[in-house]
Amino acid sequence: MGWGKRSILSAAVTVVCAVTVLGAPGTAFADPAPTPSASPTPRPSKDLEQVREKLDKLYHDAAVATDAYNAAEEKTKQQSAAIVALAKKIDQGQQRLAGLRNQAGAAAREQYRTGGVPPTAQFLLSDDPGQVLDGAGLVLQGQRATTSLIGELADTQKQLQDYADEAAEQWKKLDAERKAKAAAKKKIQQQISAAEKLESELEKKDKERLARLEEQAALAAQTKWLDTGILKKVHGAASAQGEKAVTFATDQLGKPYVWGAEGPESYDCSGLTSQAWAAAGHPIPRTSQEQWKQLKHVDIKDMRPGDLIIYFDDASHVAMYVGDGAIIHAPRPGRTVTVAGAGSMPILGVVRPDA
């Protein structure tokens, strides 16, 4: 044994490429000849194919709900951080308001101490008009300072009210995202439970045949993709950050898929890609849909290792391209992070995190 994960990756990529020969046009995919047995009659292949399609739909719907859950989770983090920041601003504003009120109180006490006599009256009644004139200048400065103080008090109070209104709005959004998370979580659990129930109803031999059908479907899709000649056009070399992202993804091989997980022990599809690029020093959006929306799109023929391939029309799945027509991805519940053919699922497009 003694193989490192790099060697495992190289071997797996070699297998992905080699199976193209097995999947060449004219190759038949058939179940092994049945052997006599006293066990229950196996399901017809047509029935198993329907089961496979139904499972694909259930897990696809779970993936869509997982993306919705992850998006809501990201928003709740952002809104919680915004509320904390606003709370700090409100606290600082309240301290400033208290200081301004103390200044206003001191000014009022000083006016009371001098009797509040107008400067003109002080001038007429004083034995030393020059001193009064000097004092009048100070009074004028004091009046200007008081006006400024009153304005600052009003501005601070308005600012505090604005912060409070914004905090209230963020709380409403936070509550809405928590409800969205709960709804998405419920749907995920429903879809996965339905898929697990469907699989549990199969006999052992039917489960084995179903697994072969899934492998054959993926191989047929990969073969069809490679038969276009696309791989002859793909020669891009990974960037320095892309190499780091691929290394991270490679190190996660064999870890289980768990919806909503971002590692280090388990991942969902976008949890794996987002953490791989974070490890490469280039944070990207958390969900596959946001990765598709926000990252730069590149042509398939221009893709290079480290780029992300987005799958299905709704961008509900993402994988990392690692070269030689292969990807690393976290497939679905019940599976582990693995190497697969880049064309084994319907490709929506390719994005480059470090463009």
C-alpha positions as semicolon CSV with decimal commas, in nm:
position;residue;x (nm);y (nm);z (nm)
1;M;0,000;0,000;0,000
2;G;0,174;0,316;0,120
3;W;0,012;0,536;-0,143
4;G;-0,033;0,904;-0,056
5;K;-0,353;1,083;-0,153
6;R;-0,171;1,236;-0,450
7;S;-0,100;0,887;-0,584
8;I;-0,461;0,785;-0,519
9;L;-0,578;1,093;-0,712
10;S;-0,347;1,015;-1,004
11;A;-0,468;0,656;-1,013
12;A;-0,832;0,760;-0,993
13;V;-0,790;1,014;-1,273
14;T;-0,623;0,745;-1,483
15;V;-0,922;0,519;-1,424
16;V;-1,163;0,799;-1,521
17;C;-0,979;0,840;-1,850
18;A;-0,931;0,468;-1,912
19;V;-1,300;0,385;-1,875
20;T;-1,367;0,589;-2,186
21;V;-1,249;0,288;-2,384
22;L;-1,498;0,068;-2,201
23;G;-1,771;0,319;-2,270
24;A;-1,694;0,364;-2,637
25;P;-1,983;0,347;-2,886
26;G;-2,100;-0,007;-2,939
27;T;-2,021;-0,123;-2,587
28;A;-2,325;-0,280;-2,429
29;F;-2,422;-0,229;-2,066
30;A;-2,608;-0,533;-1,937
31;D;-2,662;-0,696;-1,604
32;P;-2,482;-1,028;-1,548
33;A;-2,680;-1,338;-1,641
34;P;-2,916;-1,429;-1,356
35;T;-2,833;-1,736;-1,148
36;P;-3,094;-1,971;-1,010
37;S;-3,194;-1,877;-0,658
38;A;-3,470;-1,932;-0,412
39;S;-3,462;-1,564;-0,318
40;P;-3,743;-1,326;-0,426
41;T;-3,767;-1,253;-0,797
42;P;-3,534;-0,964;-0,887
43;R;-3,694;-0,646;-1,012
44;P;-3,696;-0,602;-1,390
45;S;-3,420;-0,372;-1,517
46;K;-3,686;-0,125;-1,632
47;D;-3,818;-0,099;-1,276
48;L;-3,468;-0,048;-1,139
49;E;-3,403;0,223;-1,395
50;Q;-3,717;0,401;-1,275
51;V;-3,591;0,366;-0,916
52;R;-3,257;0,516;-1,021
53;E;-3,429;0,810;-1,189
54;K;-3,651;0,866;-0,887
55;L;-3,351;0,857;-0,653
56;D;-3,167;1,105;-0,875
57;K;-3,463;1,343;-0,853
58;L;-3,497;1,307;-0,477
59;Y;-3,129;1,373;-0,419
60;H;-3,131;1,657;-0,670
61;D;-3,423;1,821;-0,487
62;A;-3,235;1,771;-0,160
63;A;-2,932;1,944;-0,316
64;V;-3,147;2,241;-0,423
65;A;-3,288;2,267;-0,070
66;T;-2,937;2,237;0,072
67;D;-2,826;2,535;-0,136
68;A;-3,126;2,731;-0,003
69;Y;-3,035;2,629;0,352
70;N;-2,670;2,731;0,305
71;A;-2,773;3,066;0,154
72;A;-3,003;3,136;0,450
73;E;-2,726;3,033;0,689
74;E;-2,484;3,278;0,527
75;K;-2,739;3,559;0,547
76;T;-2,811;3,491;0,915
77;K;-2,437;3,514;0,985
78;Q;-2,415;3,846;0,801
79;Q;-2,727;3,985;0,971
80;S;-2,611;3,874;1,315
81;A;-2,277;4,047;1,255
82;A;-2,460;4,361;1,139
83;I;-2,676;4,362;1,452
84;V;-2,367;4,327;1,674
85;A;-2,198;4,616;1,490
86;L;-2,510;4,833;1,527
87;A;-2,532;4,749;1,898
88;K;-2,175;4,876;1,941
89;K;-2,261;5,196;1,752
90;I;-2,571;5,246;1,967
91;D;-2,367;5,199;2,285
92;Q;-2,104;5,448;2,165
93;G;-2,379;5,693;2,064
94;Q;-2,548;5,667;2,402
95;Q;-2,217;5,739;2,578
96;R;-2,163;6,042;2,353
97;L;-2,518;6,161;2,416
98;A;-2,463;6,135;2,792
99;G;-2,145;6,343;2,760
100;L;-2,322;6,609;2,553
101;R;-2,606;6,626;2,807
102;N;-2,351;6,678;3,086
103;Q;-2,202;6,966;2,886
104;A;-2,548;7,115;2,835
105;G;-2,618;7,085;3,206
106;A;-2,291;7,260;3,292
107;A;-2,377;7,545;3,051
108;A;-2,719;7,585;3,209
109;R;-2,571;7,596;3,557
110;E;-2,321;7,861;3,449
111;Q;-2,601;8,076;3,302
112;Y;-2,793;8,044;3,628
113;R;-2,480;8,145;3,824
114;T;-2,439;8,468;3,625
115;G;-2,806;8,547;3,668
116;G;-2,881;8,529;3,298
117;V;-2,854;8,916;3,269
118;P;-2,841;9,027;2,905
119;P;-2,503;9,177;2,791
120;T;-2,661;9,523;2,714
121;A;-2,797;9,554;3,068
122;Q;-2,463;9,445;3,213
123;F;-2,291;9,720;3,008
124;L;-2,529;9,998;3,128
125;L;-2,515;9,895;3,493
126;S;-2,145;9,825;3,518
127;D;-1,883;10,063;3,669
128;D;-1,629;9,916;3,423
129;P;-1,779;9,912;3,070
130;G;-1,450;9,779;2,920
131;Q;-1,465;9,468;3,134
132;V;-1,827;9,416;3,031
133;L;-1,731;9,442;2,662
134;D;-1,464;9,175;2,714
135;G;-1,722;8,964;2,892
136;A;-1,972;9,019;2,611
137;G;-1,726;8,860;2,369
138;L;-1,699;8,558;2,593
139;V;-2,079;8,543;2,621
140;L;-2,109;8,549;2,242
141;Q;-1,863;8,262;2,220
142;G;-2,062;8,080;2,484
143;Q;-2,384;8,132;2,292
144;R;-2,227;7,995;1,975
145;A;-2,092;7,698;2,170
146;T;-2,436;7,635;2,316
147;T;-2,596;7,648;1,971
148;S;-2,335;7,402;1,844
149;L;-2,394;7,178;2,146
150;I;-2,770;7,176;2,088
151;G;-2,716;7,088;1,721
152;E;-2,476;6,809;1,813
153;L;-2,724;6,673;2,065
154;A;-2,998;6,667;1,800
155;D;-2,768;6,500;1,543
156;T;-2,660;6,234;1,793
157;Q;-3,019;6,160;1,889
158;K;-3,117;6,124;1,521
159;Q;-2,818;5,899;1,455
160;L;-2,915;5,679;1,749
161;Q;-3,271;5,654;1,615
162;D;-3,138;5,559;1,269
163;Y;-2,920;5,287;1,423
164;A;-3,218;5,156;1,620
165;D;-3,438;5,151;1,308
166;E;-3,169;4,968;1,110
167;A;-3,123;4,715;1,390
168;A;-3,499;4,650;1,395
169;E;-3,493;4,592;1,017
170;Q;-3,199;4,352;1,051
171;W;-3,389;4,159;1,318
172;K;-3,684;4,121;1,079
173;K;-3,453;3,990;0,805
174;L;-3,282;3,758;1,051
175;D;-3,616;3,614;1,157
176;A;-3,715;3,564;0,791
177;E;-3,389;3,382;0,712
178;R;-3,428;3,160;1,018
179;K;-3,770;3,058;0,888
180;A;-3,622;2,999;0,542
181;K;-3,353;2,779;0,698
182;A;-3,612;2,579;0,889
183;A;-3,822;2,527;0,575
184;A;-3,517;2,423;0,370
185;K;-3,403;2,187;0,645
186;K;-3,746;2,023;0,655
187;K;-3,744;1,973;0,279
188;I;-3,391;1,829;0,283
189;Q;-3,486;1,579;0,550
190;Q;-3,804;1,483;0,363
191;Q;-3,621;1,421;0,035
192;I;-3,338;1,224;0,195
193;S;-3,579;1,019;0,406
194;A;-3,784;0,935;0,095
195;A;-3,468;0,830;-0,092
196;E;-3,345;0,617;0,198
197;K;-3,686;0,453;0,230
198;L;-3,689;0,374;-0,142
199;E;-3,342;0,219;-0,121
200;S;-3,427;0,023;0,194
201;E;-3,711;-0,152;0,013
202;L;-3,469;-0,306;-0,237
203;E;-3,329;-0,656;-0,202
204;K;-2,951;-0,682;-0,163
205;K;-2,904;-0,802;-0,524
206;D;-3,123;-0,522;-0,652
207;K;-2,915;-0,270;-0,458
208;E;-2,602;-0,408;-0,623
209;R;-2,765;-0,389;-0,966
210;L;-2,884;-0,036;-0,892
211;A;-2,527;0,065;-0,802
212;R;-2,408;-0,077;-1,136
213;L;-2,682;0,113;-1,319
214;E;-2,568;0,436;-1,154
215;E;-2,207;0,368;-1,252
216;Q;-2,309;0,284;-1,608
217;A;-2,517;0,602;-1,640
218;A;-2,224;0,815;-1,517
219;L;-1,983;0,632;-1,749
220;A;-2,213;0,672;-2,049
221;A;-2,244;1,047;-1,980
222;Q;-1,866;1,083;-1,939
223;T;-1,804;0,889;-2,260
224;K;-2,049;1,105;-2,453
225;W;-1,876;1,417;-2,322
226;L;-1,528;1,289;-2,411
227;D;-1,646;1,178;-2,756
228;T;-1,701;1,544;-2,843
229;G;-1,322;1,581;-2,841
230;I;-1,337;1,853;-2,578
231;L;-1,048;1,712;-2,376
232;K;-0,809;1,761;-2,671
233;K;-0,871;2,136;-2,636
234;V;-0,826;2,158;-2,259
235;H;-0,462;2,222;-2,175
236;G;-0,476;2,496;-1,910
237;A;-0,224;2,480;-1,625
238;A;-0,334;2,546;-1,270
239;S;-0,249;2,877;-1,107
240;A;-0,052;2,875;-0,780
241;Q;-0,375;2,925;-0,585
242;G;-0,551;2,666;-0,800
243;E;-0,286;2,408;-0,710
244;K;-0,343;2,480;-0,341
245;A;-0,719;2,441;-0,385
246;V;-0,673;2,107;-0,565
247;T;-0,436;1,987;-0,293
248;F;-0,693;2,072;-0,027
249;A;-0,972;1,895;-0,216
250;T;-0,749;1,590;-0,267
251;D;-0,680;1,570;0,105
252;Q;-1,054;1,543;0,170
253;L;-1,102;1,228;-0,043
254;G;-1,302;0,963;0,142
255;K;-1,472;1,204;0,385
256;P;-1,851;1,172;0,403
257;Y;-2,107;1,398;0,241
258;V;-2,325;1,577;0,498
259;W;-2,564;1,849;0,385
260;G;-2,473;2,192;0,521
261;A;-2,124;2,075;0,622
262;E;-1,809;2,280;0,560
263;G;-1,552;2,042;0,710
264;P;-1,319;1,947;0,842
265;E;-1,474;1,601;0,892
266;S;-1,752;1,617;0,630
267;Y;-1,870;1,833;0,341
268;D;-2,152;1,907;0,103
269;C;-2,062;1,995;-0,257
270;S;-2,020;2,372;-0,217
271;G;-1,882;2,334;0,133
272;L;-1,591;2,143;-0,021
273;T;-1,522;2,392;-0,301
274;S;-1,559;2,701;-0,083
275;Q;-1,328;2,562;0,184
276;A;-1,074;2,450;-0,076
277;W;-1,048;2,802;-0,213
278;A;-1,048;2,954;0,136
279;A;-0,749;2,730;0,213
280;A;-0,587;2,863;-0,106
281;G;-0,622;3,216;0,034
282;H;-0,909;3,321;-0,193
283;P;-1,252;3,309;-0,023
284;I;-1,550;3,253;-0,255
285;P;-1,929;3,242;-0,206
286;R;-2,064;2,953;0,004
287;T;-2,327;2,809;-0,230
288;S;-2,302;2,661;-0,580
289;Q;-2,566;2,904;-0,707
290;E;-2,378;3,208;-0,576
291;Q;-2,050;3,067;-0,707
292;W;-2,216;3,050;-1,049
293;K;-2,356;3,403;-1,017
294;Q;-2,054;3,581;-0,875
295;L;-1,743;3,412;-1,012
296;K;-1,601;3,470;-1,360
297;H;-1,735;3,234;-1,628
298;V;-1,479;3,066;-1,855
299;D;-1,524;2,847;-2,160
300;I;-1,492;2,473;-2,097
301;K;-1,200;2,451;-2,341
302;D;-1,015;2,714;-2,133
303;M;-1,069;2,551;-1,793
304;R;-0,774;2,457;-1,576
305;P;-0,728;2,257;-1,254
306;G;-0,883;2,443;-0,962
307;D;-1,169;2,584;-1,169
308;L;-1,521;2,491;-1,060
309;I;-1,767;2,308;-1,281
310;I;-2,130;2,395;-1,210
311;Y;-2,390;2,129;-1,287
312;F;-2,763;2,119;-1,375
313;D;-2,973;2,406;-1,505
314;D;-3,039;2,534;-1,152
315;A;-2,669;2,534;-1,053
316;S;-2,747;2,293;-0,770
317;H;-2,417;2,103;-0,777
318;V;-2,052;2,203;-0,801
319;A;-1,724;2,015;-0,835
320;M;-1,357;2,104;-0,871
321;Y;-1,183;2,025;-1,197
322;V;-0,848;1,851;-1,129
323;G;-0,731;1,782;-1,483
324;D;-0,742;1,495;-1,735
325;G;-1,121;1,512;-1,759
326;A;-1,172;1,444;-1,387
327;I;-1,332;1,623;-1,092
328;I;-1,329;1,593;-0,715
329;H;-1,668;1,645;-0,553
330;A;-1,895;1,558;-0,262
331;P;-2,175;1,377;-0,449
332;R;-2,475;1,328;-0,219
333;P;-2,590;1,178;0,114
334;G;-2,456;0,828;0,167
335;R;-2,148;0,896;-0,046
336;T;-1,799;1,029;0,021
337;V;-1,577;1,291;-0,140
338;T;-1,455;1,119;-0,455
339;V;-1,304;1,147;-0,803
340;A;-1,544;1,130;-1,098
341;G;-1,565;1,215;-1,465
342;A;-1,617;1,583;-1,536
343;G;-1,885;1,498;-1,790
344;S;-2,072;1,246;-1,575
345;M;-2,343;1,504;-1,498
346;P;-2,505;1,777;-1,711
347;I;-2,262;2,071;-1,718
348;L;-2,406;2,420;-1,683
349;G;-2,069;2,596;-1,709
350;V;-1,729;2,664;-1,558
351;V;-1,623;2,943;-1,319
352;R;-1,279;3,059;-1,211
353;P;-1,238;3,181;-0,851
354;D;-0,900;3,349;-0,903
355;A;-0,966;3,515;-1,239
